[in-house]
JSON list of C-alpha atoms in Angstrom, two decimals:
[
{"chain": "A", "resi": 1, "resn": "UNK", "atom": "CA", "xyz": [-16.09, -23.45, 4.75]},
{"chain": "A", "resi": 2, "resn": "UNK", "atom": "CA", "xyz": [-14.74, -23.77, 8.36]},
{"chain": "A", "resi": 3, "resn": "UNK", "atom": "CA", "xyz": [-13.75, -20.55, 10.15]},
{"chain": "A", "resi": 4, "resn": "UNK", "atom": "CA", "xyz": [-10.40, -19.72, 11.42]},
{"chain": "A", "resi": 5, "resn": "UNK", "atom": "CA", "xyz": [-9.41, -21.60, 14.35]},
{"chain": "A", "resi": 6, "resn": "UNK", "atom": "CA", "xyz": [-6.71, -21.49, 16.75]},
{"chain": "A", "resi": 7, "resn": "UNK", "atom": "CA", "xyz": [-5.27, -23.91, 19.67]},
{"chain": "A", "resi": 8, "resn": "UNK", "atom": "CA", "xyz": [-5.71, -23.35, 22.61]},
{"chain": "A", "resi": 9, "resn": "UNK", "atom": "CA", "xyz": [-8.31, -21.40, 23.31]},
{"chain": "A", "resi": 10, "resn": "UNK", "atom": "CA", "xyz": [-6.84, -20.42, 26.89]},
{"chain": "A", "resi": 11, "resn": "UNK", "atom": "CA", "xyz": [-3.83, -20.71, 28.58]},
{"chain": "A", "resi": 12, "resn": "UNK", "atom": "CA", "xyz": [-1.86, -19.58, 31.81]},
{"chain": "A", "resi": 13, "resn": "UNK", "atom": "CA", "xyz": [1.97, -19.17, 32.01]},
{"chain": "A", "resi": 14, "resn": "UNK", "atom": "CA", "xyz": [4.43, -17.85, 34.18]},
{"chain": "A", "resi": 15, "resn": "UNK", "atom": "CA", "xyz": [6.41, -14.66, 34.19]},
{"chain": "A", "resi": 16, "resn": "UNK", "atom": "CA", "xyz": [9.99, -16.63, 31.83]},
{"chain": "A", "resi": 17, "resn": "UNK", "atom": "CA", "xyz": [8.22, -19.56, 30.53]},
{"chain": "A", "resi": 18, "resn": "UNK", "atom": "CA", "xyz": [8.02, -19.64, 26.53]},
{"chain": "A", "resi": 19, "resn": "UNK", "atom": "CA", "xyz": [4.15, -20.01, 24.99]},
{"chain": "A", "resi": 20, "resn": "UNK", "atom": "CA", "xyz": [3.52, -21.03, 20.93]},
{"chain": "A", "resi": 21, "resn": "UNK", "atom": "CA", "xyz": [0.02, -20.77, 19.92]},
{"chain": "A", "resi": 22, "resn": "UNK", "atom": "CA", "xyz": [-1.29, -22.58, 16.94]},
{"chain": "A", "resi": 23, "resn": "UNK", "atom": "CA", "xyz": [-3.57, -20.89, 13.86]},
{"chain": "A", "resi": 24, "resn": "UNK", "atom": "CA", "xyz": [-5.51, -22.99, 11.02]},
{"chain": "A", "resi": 25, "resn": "UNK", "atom": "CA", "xyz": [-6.83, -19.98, 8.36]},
{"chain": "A", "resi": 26, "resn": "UNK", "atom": "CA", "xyz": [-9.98, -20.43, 6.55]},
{"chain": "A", "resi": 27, "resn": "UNK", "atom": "CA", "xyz": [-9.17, -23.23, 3.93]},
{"chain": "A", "resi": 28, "resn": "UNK", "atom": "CA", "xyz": [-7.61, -21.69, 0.45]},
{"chain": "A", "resi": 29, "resn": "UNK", "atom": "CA", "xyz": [-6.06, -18.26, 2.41]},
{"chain": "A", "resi": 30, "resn": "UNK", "atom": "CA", "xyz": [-2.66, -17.83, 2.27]},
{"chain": "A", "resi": 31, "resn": "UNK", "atom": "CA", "xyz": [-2.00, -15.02, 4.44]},
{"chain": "A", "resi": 32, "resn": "UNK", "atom": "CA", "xyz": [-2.32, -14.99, 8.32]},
{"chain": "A", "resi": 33, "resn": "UNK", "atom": "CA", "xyz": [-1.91, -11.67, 10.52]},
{"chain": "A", "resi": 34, "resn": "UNK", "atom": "CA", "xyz": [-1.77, -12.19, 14.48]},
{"chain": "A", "resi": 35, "resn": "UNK", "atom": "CA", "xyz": [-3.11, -9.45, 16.61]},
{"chain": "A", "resi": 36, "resn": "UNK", "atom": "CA", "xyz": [-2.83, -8.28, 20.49]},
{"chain": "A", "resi": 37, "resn": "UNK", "atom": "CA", "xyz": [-5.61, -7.33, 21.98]},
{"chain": "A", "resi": 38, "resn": "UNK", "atom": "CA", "xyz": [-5.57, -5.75, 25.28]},
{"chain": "A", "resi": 39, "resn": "UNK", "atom": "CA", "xyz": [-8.78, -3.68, 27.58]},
{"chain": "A", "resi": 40, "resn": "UNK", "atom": "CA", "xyz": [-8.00, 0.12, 25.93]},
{"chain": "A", "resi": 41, "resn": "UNK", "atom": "CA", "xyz": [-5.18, -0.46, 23.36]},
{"chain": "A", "resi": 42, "resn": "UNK", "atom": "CA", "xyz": [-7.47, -2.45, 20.69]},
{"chain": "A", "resi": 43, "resn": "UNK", "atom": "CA", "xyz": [-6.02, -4.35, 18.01]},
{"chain": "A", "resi": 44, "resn": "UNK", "atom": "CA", "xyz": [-1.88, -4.06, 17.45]},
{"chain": "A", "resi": 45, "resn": "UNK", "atom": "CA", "xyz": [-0.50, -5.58, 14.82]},
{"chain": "A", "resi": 46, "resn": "UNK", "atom": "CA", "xyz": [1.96, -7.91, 15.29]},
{"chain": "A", "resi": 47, "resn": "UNK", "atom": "CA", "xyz": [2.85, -9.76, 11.93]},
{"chain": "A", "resi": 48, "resn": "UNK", "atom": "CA", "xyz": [1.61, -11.11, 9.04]},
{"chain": "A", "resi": 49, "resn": "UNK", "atom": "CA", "xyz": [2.75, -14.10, 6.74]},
{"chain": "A", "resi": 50, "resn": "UNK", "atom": "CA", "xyz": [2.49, -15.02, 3.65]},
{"chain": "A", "resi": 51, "resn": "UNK", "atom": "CA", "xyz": [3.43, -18.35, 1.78]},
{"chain": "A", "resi": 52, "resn": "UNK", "atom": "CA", "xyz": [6.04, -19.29, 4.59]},
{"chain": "A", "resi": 53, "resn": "UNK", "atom": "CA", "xyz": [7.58, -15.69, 4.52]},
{"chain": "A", "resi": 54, "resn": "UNK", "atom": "CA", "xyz": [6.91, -13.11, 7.30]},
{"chain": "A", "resi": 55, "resn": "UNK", "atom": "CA", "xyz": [5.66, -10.29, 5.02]},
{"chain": "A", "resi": 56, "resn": "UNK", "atom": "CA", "xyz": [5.25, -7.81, 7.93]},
{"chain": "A", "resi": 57, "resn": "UNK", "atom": "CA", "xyz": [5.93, -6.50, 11.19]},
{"chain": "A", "resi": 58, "resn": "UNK", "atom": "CA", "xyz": [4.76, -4.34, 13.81]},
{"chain": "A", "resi": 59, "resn": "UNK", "atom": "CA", "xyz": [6.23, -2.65, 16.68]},
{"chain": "A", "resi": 60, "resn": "UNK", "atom": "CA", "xyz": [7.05, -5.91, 19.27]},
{"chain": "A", "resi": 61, "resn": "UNK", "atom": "CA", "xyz": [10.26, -7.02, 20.65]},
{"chain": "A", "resi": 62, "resn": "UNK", "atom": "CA", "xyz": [12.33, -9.68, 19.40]},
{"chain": "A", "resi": 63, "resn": "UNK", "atom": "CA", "xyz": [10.48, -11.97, 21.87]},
{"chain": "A", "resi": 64, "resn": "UNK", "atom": "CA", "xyz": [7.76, -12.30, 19.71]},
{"chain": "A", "resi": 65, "resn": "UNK", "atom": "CA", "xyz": [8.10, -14.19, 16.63]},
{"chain": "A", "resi": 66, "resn": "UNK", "atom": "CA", "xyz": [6.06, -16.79, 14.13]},
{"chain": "A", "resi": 67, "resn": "UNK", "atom": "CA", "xyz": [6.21, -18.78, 11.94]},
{"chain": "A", "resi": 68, "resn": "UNK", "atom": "CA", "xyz": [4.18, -20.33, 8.92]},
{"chain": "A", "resi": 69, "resn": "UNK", "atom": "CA", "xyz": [3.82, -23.76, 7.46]},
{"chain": "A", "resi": 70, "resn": "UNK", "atom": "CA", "xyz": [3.29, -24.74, 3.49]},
{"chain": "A", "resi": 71, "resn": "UNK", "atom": "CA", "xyz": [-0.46, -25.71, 4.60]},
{"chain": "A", "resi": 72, "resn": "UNK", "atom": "CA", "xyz": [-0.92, -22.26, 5.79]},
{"chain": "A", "resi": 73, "resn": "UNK", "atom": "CA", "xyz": [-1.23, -22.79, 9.36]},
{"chain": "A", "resi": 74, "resn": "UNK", "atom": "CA", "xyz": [0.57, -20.43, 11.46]},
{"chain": "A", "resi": 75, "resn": "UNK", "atom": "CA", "xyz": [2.40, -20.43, 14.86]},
{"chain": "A", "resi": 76, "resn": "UNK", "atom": "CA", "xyz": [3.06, -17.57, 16.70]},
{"chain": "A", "resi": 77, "resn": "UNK", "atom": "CA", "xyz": [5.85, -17.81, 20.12]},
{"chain": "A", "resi": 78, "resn": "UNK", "atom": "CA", "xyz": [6.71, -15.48, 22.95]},
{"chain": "A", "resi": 79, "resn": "UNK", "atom": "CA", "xyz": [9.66, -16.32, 24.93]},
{"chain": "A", "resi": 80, "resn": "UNK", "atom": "CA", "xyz": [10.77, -15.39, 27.97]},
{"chain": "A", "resi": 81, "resn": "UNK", "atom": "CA", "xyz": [7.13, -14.30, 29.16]},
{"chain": "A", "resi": 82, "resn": "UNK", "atom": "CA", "xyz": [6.18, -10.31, 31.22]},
{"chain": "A", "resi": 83, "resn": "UNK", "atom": "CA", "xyz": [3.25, -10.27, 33.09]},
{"chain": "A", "resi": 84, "resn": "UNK", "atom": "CA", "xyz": [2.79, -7.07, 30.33]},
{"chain": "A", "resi": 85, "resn": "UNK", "atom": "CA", "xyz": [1.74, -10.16, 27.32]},
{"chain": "A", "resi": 86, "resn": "UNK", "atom": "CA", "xyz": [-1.49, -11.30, 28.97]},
{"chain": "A", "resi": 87, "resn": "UNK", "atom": "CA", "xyz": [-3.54, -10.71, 26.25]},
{"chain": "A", "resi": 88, "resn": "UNK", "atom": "CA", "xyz": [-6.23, -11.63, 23.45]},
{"chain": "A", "resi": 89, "resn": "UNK", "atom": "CA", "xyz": [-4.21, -13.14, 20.84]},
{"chain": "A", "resi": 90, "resn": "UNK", "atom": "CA", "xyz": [-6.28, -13.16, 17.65]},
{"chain": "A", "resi": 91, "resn": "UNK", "atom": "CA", "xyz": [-5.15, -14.57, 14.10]},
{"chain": "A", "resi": 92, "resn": "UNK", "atom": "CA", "xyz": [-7.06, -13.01, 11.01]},
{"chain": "A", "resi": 93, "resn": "UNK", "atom": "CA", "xyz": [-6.67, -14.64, 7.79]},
{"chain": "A", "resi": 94, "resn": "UNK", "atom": "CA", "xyz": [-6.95, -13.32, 3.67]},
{"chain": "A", "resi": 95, "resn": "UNK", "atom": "CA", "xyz": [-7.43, -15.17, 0.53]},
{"chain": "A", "resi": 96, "resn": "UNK", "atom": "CA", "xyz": [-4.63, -12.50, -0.54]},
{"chain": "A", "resi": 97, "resn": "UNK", "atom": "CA", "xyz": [-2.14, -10.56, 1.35]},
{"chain": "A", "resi": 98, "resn": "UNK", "atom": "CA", "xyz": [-2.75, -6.98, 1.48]},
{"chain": "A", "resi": 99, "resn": "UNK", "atom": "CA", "xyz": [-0.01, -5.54, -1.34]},
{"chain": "A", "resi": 100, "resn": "UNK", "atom": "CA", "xyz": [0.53, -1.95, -2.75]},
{"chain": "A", "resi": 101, "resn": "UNK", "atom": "CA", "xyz": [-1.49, -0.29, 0.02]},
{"chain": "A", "resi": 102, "resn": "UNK", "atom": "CA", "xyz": [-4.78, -2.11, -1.56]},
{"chain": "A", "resi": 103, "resn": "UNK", "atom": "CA", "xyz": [-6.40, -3.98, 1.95]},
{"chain": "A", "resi": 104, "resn": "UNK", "atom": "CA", "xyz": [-7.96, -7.44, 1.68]},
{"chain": "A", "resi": 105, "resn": "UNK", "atom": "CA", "xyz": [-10.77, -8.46, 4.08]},
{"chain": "A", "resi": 106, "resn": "UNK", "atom": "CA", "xyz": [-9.20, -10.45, 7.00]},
{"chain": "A", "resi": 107, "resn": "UNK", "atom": "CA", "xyz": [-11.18, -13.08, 9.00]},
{"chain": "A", "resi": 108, "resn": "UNK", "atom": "CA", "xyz": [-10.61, -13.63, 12.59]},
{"chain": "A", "resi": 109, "resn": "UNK", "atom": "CA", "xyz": [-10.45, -16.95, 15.03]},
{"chain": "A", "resi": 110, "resn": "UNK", "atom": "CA", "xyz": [-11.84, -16.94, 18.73]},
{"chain": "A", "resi": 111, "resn": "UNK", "atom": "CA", "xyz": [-8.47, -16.42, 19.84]},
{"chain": "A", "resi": 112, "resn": "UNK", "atom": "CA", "xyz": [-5.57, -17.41, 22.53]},
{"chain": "A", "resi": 113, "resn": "UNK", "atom": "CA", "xyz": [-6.21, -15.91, 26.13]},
{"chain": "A", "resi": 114, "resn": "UNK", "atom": "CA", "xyz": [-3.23, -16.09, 27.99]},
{"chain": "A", "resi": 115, "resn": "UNK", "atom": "CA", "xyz": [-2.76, -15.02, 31.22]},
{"chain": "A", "resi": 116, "resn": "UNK", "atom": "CA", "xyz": [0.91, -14.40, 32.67]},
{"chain": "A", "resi": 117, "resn": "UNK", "atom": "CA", "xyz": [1.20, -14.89, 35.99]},
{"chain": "B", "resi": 1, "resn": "UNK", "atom": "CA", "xyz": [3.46, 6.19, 11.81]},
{"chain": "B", "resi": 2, "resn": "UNK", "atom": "CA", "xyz": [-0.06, 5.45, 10.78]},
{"chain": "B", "resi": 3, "resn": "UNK", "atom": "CA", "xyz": [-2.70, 6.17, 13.28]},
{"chain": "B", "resi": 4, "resn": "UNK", "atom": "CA", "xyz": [-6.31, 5.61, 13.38]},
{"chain": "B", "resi": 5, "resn": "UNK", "atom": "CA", "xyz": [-8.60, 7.30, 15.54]},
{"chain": "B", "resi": 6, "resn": "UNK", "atom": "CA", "xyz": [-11.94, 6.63, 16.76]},
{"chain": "B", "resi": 7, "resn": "UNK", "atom": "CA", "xyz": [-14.29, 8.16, 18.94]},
{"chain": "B", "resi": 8, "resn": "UNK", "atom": "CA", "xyz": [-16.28, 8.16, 21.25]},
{"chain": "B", "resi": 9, "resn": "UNK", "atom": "CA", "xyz": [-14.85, 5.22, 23.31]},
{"chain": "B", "resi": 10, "resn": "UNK", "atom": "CA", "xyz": [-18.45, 4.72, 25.01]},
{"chain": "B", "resi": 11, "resn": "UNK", "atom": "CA", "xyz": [-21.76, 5.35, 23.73]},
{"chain": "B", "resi": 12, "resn": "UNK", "atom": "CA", "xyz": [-25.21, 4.71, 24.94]},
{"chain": "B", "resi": 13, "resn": "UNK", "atom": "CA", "xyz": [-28.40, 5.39, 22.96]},
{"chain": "B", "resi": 14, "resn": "UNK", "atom": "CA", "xyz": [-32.09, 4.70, 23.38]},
{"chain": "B", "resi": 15, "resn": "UNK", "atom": "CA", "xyz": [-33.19, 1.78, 21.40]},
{"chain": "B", "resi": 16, "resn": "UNK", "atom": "CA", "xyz": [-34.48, 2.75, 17.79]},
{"chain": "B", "resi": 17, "resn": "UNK", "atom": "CA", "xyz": [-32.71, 5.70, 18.16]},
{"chain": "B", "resi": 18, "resn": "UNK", "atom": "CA", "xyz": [-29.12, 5.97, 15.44]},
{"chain": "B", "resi": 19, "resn": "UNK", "atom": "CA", "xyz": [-25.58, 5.28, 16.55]},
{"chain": "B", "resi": 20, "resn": "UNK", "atom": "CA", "xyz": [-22.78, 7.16, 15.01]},
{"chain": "B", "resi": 21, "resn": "UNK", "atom": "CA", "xyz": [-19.28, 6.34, 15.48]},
{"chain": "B", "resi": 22, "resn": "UNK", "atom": "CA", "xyz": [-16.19, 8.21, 14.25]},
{"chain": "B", "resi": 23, "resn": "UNK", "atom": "CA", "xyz": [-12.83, 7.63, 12.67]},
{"chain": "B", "resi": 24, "resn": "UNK", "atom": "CA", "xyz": [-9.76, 9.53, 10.96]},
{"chain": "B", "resi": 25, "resn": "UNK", "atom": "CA", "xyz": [-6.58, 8.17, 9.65]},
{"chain": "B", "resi": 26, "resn": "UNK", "atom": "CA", "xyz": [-3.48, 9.62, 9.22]},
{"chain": "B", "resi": 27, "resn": "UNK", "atom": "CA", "xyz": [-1.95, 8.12, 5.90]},
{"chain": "B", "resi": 28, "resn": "UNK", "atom": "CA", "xyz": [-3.56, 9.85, 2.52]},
{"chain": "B", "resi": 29, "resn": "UNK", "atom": "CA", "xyz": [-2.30, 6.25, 1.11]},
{"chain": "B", "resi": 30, "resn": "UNK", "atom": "CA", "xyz": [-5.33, 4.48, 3.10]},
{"chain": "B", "resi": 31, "resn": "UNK", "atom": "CA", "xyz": [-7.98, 3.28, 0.47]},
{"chain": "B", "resi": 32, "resn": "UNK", "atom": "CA", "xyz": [-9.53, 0.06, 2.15]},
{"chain": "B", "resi": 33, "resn": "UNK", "atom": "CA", "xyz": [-11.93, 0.79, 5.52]},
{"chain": "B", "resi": 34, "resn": "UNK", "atom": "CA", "xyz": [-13.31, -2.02, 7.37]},
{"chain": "B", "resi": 35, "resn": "UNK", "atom": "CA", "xyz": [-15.50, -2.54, 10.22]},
{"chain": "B", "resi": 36, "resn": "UNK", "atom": "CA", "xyz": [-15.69, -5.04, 13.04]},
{"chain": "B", "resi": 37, "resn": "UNK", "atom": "CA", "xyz": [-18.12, -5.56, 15.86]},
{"chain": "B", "resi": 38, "resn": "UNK", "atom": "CA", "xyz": [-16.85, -7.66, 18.61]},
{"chain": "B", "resi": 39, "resn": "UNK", "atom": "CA", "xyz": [-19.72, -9.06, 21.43]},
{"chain": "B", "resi": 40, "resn": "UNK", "atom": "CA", "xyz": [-18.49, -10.09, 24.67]},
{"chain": "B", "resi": 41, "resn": "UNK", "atom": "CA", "xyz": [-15.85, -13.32, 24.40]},
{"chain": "B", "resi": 42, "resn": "UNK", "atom": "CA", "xyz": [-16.42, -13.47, 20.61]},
{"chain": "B", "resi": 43, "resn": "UNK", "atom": "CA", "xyz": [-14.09, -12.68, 17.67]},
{"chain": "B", "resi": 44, "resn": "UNK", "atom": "CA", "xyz": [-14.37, -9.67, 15.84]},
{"chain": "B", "resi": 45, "resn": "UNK", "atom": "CA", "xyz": [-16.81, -9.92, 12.76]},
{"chain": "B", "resi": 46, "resn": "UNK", "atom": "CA", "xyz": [-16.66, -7.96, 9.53]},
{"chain": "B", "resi": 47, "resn": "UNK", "atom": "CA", "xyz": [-19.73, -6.04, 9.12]},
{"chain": "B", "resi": 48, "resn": "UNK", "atom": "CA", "xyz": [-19.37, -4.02, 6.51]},
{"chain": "B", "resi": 49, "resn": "UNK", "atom": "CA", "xyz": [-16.16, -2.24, 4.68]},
{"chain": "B", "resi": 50, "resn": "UNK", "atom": "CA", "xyz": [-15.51, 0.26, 2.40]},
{"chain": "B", "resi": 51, "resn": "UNK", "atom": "CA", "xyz": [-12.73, 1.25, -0.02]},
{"chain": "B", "resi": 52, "resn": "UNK", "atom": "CA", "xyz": [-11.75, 4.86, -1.07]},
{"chain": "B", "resi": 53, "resn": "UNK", "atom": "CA", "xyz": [-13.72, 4.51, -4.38]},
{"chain": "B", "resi": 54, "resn": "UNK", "atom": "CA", "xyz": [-16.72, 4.96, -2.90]},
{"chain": "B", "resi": 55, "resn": "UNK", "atom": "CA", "xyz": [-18.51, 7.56, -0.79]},
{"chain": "B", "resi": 56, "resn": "UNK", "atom": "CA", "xyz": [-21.20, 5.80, 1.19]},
{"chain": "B", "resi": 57, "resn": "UNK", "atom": "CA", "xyz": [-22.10, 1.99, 1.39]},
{"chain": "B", "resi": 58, "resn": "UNK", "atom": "CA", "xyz": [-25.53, 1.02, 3.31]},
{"chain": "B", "resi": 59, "resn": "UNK", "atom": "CA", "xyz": [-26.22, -2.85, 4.34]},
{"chain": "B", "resi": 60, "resn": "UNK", "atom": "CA", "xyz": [-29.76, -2.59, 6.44]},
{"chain": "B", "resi": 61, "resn": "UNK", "atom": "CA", "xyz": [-29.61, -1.09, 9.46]},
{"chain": "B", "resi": 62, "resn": "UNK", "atom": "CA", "xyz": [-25.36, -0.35, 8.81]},
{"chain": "B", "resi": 63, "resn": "UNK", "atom": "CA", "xyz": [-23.85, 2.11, 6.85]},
{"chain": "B", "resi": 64, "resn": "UNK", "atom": "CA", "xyz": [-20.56, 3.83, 6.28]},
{"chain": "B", "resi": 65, "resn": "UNK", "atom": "CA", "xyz": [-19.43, 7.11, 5.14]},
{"chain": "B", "resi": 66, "resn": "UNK", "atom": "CA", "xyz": [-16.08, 8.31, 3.75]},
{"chain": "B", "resi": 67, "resn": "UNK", "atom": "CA", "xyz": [-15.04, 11.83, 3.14]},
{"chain": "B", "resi": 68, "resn": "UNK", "atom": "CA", "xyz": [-11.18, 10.74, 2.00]},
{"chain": "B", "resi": 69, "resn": "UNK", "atom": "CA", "xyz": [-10.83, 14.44, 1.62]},
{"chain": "B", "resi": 70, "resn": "UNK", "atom": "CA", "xyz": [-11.12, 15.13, 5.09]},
{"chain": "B", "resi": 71, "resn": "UNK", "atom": "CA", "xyz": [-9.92, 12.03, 6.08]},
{"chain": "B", "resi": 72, "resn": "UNK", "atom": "CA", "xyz": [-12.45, 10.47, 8.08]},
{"chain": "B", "resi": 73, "resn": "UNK", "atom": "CA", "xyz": [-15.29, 7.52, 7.97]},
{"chain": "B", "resi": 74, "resn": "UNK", "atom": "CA", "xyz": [-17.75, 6.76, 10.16]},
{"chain": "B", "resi": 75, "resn": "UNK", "atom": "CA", "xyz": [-20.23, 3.98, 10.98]},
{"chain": "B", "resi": 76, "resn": "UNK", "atom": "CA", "xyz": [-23.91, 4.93, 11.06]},
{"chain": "B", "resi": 77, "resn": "UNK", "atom": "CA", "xyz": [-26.56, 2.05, 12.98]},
{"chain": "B", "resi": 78, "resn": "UNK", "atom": "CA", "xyz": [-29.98, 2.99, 12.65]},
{"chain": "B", "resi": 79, "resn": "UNK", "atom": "CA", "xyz": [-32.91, 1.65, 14.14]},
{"chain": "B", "resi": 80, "resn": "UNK", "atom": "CA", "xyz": [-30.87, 0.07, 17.14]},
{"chain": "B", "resi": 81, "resn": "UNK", "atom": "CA", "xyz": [-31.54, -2.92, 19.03]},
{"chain": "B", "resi": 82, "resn": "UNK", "atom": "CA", "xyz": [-30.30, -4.61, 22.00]},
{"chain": "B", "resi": 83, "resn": "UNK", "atom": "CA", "xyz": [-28.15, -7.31, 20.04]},
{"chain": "B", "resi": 84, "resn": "UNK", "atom": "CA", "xyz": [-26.23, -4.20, 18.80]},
{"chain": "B", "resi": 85, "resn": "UNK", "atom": "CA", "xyz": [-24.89, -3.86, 22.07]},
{"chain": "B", "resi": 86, "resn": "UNK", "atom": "CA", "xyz": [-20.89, -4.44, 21.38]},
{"chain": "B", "resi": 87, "resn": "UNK", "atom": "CA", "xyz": [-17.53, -3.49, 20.94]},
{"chain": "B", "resi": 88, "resn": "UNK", "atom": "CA", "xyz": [-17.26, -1.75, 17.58]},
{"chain": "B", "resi": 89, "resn": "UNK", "atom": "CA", "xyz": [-13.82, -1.15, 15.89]},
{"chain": "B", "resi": 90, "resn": "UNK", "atom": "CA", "xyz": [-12.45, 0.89, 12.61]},
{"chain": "B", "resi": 91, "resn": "UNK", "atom": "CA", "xyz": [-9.60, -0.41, 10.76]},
{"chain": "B", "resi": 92, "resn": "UNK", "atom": "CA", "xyz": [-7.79, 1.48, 7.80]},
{"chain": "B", "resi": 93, "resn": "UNK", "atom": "CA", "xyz": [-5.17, 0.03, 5.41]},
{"chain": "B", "resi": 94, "resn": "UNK", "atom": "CA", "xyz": [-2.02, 1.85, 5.19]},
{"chain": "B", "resi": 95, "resn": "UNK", "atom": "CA", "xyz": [0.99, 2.40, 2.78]},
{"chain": "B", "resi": 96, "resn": "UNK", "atom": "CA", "xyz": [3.00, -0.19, 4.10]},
{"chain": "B", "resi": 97, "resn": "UNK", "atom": "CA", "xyz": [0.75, -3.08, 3.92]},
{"chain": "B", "resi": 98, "resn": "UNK", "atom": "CA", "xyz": [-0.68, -3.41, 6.89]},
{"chain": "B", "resi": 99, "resn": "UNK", "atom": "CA", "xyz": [-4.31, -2.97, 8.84]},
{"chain": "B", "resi": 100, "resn": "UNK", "atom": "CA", "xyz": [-4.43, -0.15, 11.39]},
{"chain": "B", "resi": 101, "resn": "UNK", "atom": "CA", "xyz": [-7.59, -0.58, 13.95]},
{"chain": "B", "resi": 102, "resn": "UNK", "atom": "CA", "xyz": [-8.65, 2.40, 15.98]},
{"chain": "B", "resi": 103, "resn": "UNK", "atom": "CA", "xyz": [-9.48, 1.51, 19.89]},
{"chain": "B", "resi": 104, "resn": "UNK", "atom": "CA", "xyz": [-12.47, 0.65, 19.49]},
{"chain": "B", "resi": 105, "resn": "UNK", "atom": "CA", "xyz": [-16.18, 1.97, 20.47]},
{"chain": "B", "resi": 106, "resn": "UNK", "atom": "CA", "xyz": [-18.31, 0.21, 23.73]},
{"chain": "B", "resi": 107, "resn": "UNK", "atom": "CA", "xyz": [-21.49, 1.10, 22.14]},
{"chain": "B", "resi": 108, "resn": "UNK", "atom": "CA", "xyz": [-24.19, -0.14, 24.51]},
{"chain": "B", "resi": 109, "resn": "UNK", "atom": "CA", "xyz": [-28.45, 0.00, 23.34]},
{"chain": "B", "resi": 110, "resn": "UNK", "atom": "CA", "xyz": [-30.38, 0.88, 26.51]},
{"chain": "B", "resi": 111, "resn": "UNK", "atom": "CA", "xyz": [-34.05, -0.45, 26.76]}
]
């Protein structure tokens, strides 16, 4: 099976400009989580959907936001860009979502570098 | 909320000597404990995982520990060589459904 990908592989904004970056999950998983990664702060969660319903969120402002489609890709948006977002963006994906505290092995894409200037 | 810690946040060690890397979690809920190594401009890569039925899991050169008691796992490389040389992170599923990594560990194999 093909990995997880995700569009584009790099990109450069400036500070106020909106971004949307794309994720395909491993054929036959229905769940997608997107991560940031920054140099010292690791992994954060940022949400995870689940047949076309965000399922779960972690602590980012309103700014960021996603969505998912019926073939399972995701999108993922941040408007009104701070030089604070430049950042690894990775997307992980699961056969199954994780439910009642039981964790399913997530997947990751290359990810989205985007750099804020 | 849930935390995961992991230390140290740099290690060095001799090739063919053992790595050991460190992690507790905060939420007694946690029962599913993966790991990832991440080389330079790649994506992190499951290497092995463990869930809280189970006290020790070995693949090769990798295993993992879990004392749930205590609330900690760790990561054990043994015989290491220089393609070891990465970013290594612990990740711990909590009560609310979601995957909690630690900071991660530069673990680098000197020659």
């Amino acid at each position: 099976k093909a990995g997880v990908t995700q569009t584009p592989r790099y990109l450069i904004k400036t500070r106020g400009q909106q971004v949307t970056l794309s994720c395909s999950p491993i054929s036959g998983h229905r769940s997608v989580s997107w991560y940031q990664q920054t140099p010292g702060q690791g992994l954060q969660f940022l949400f995870e959907y689940f047949s076309e319903t965000q399922r779960n969120k972690g602590n980012f402002p309103g700014r960021f936001s996603g969505r998912q489609f019926s073939n399972s890709r995701s999108e993922m948006n941040v408007s009104t860009l701070e030089l604070g977002d430049s950042a690894l963006y990775l997307c992980a994906s699961s056969p199954k979502r994780t439910s009642g505290g039981i964790g399913e092995t997530q997947y990751f894409g290359p990810g989205t570098r985007l750099l804020v200037l | 909320g849930e935390n995961v810690e992991q230390h140290p946040s740099t290690l060095s060690v001799q090739e063919g000597d053992s790595a050991v890397i460190k992690c507790t979690y905060s939420d007694s809920a946690s029962n599913y404990f993966p790991w990832y190594k991440q080389e330079l401009g790649k994506r992190p890569q499951l290497i092995i995982d463990i869930r809280s039925n189970v006290g020790e899991k070995k693949d090769q050169r990798i295993a993992v520990t879990l004392n749930k008691t205590a609330k900690h796992f760790s990561l054990h490389i043994t015989e290491t060589q220089p393609e070891d040389s990465a970013v290594y992170f612990c990740a711990a599923s909590s009560r609310d459904d979601k995957i909690i990594f630690g900071k991660g560990t530069r673990l680098h194999i000197l020659p």
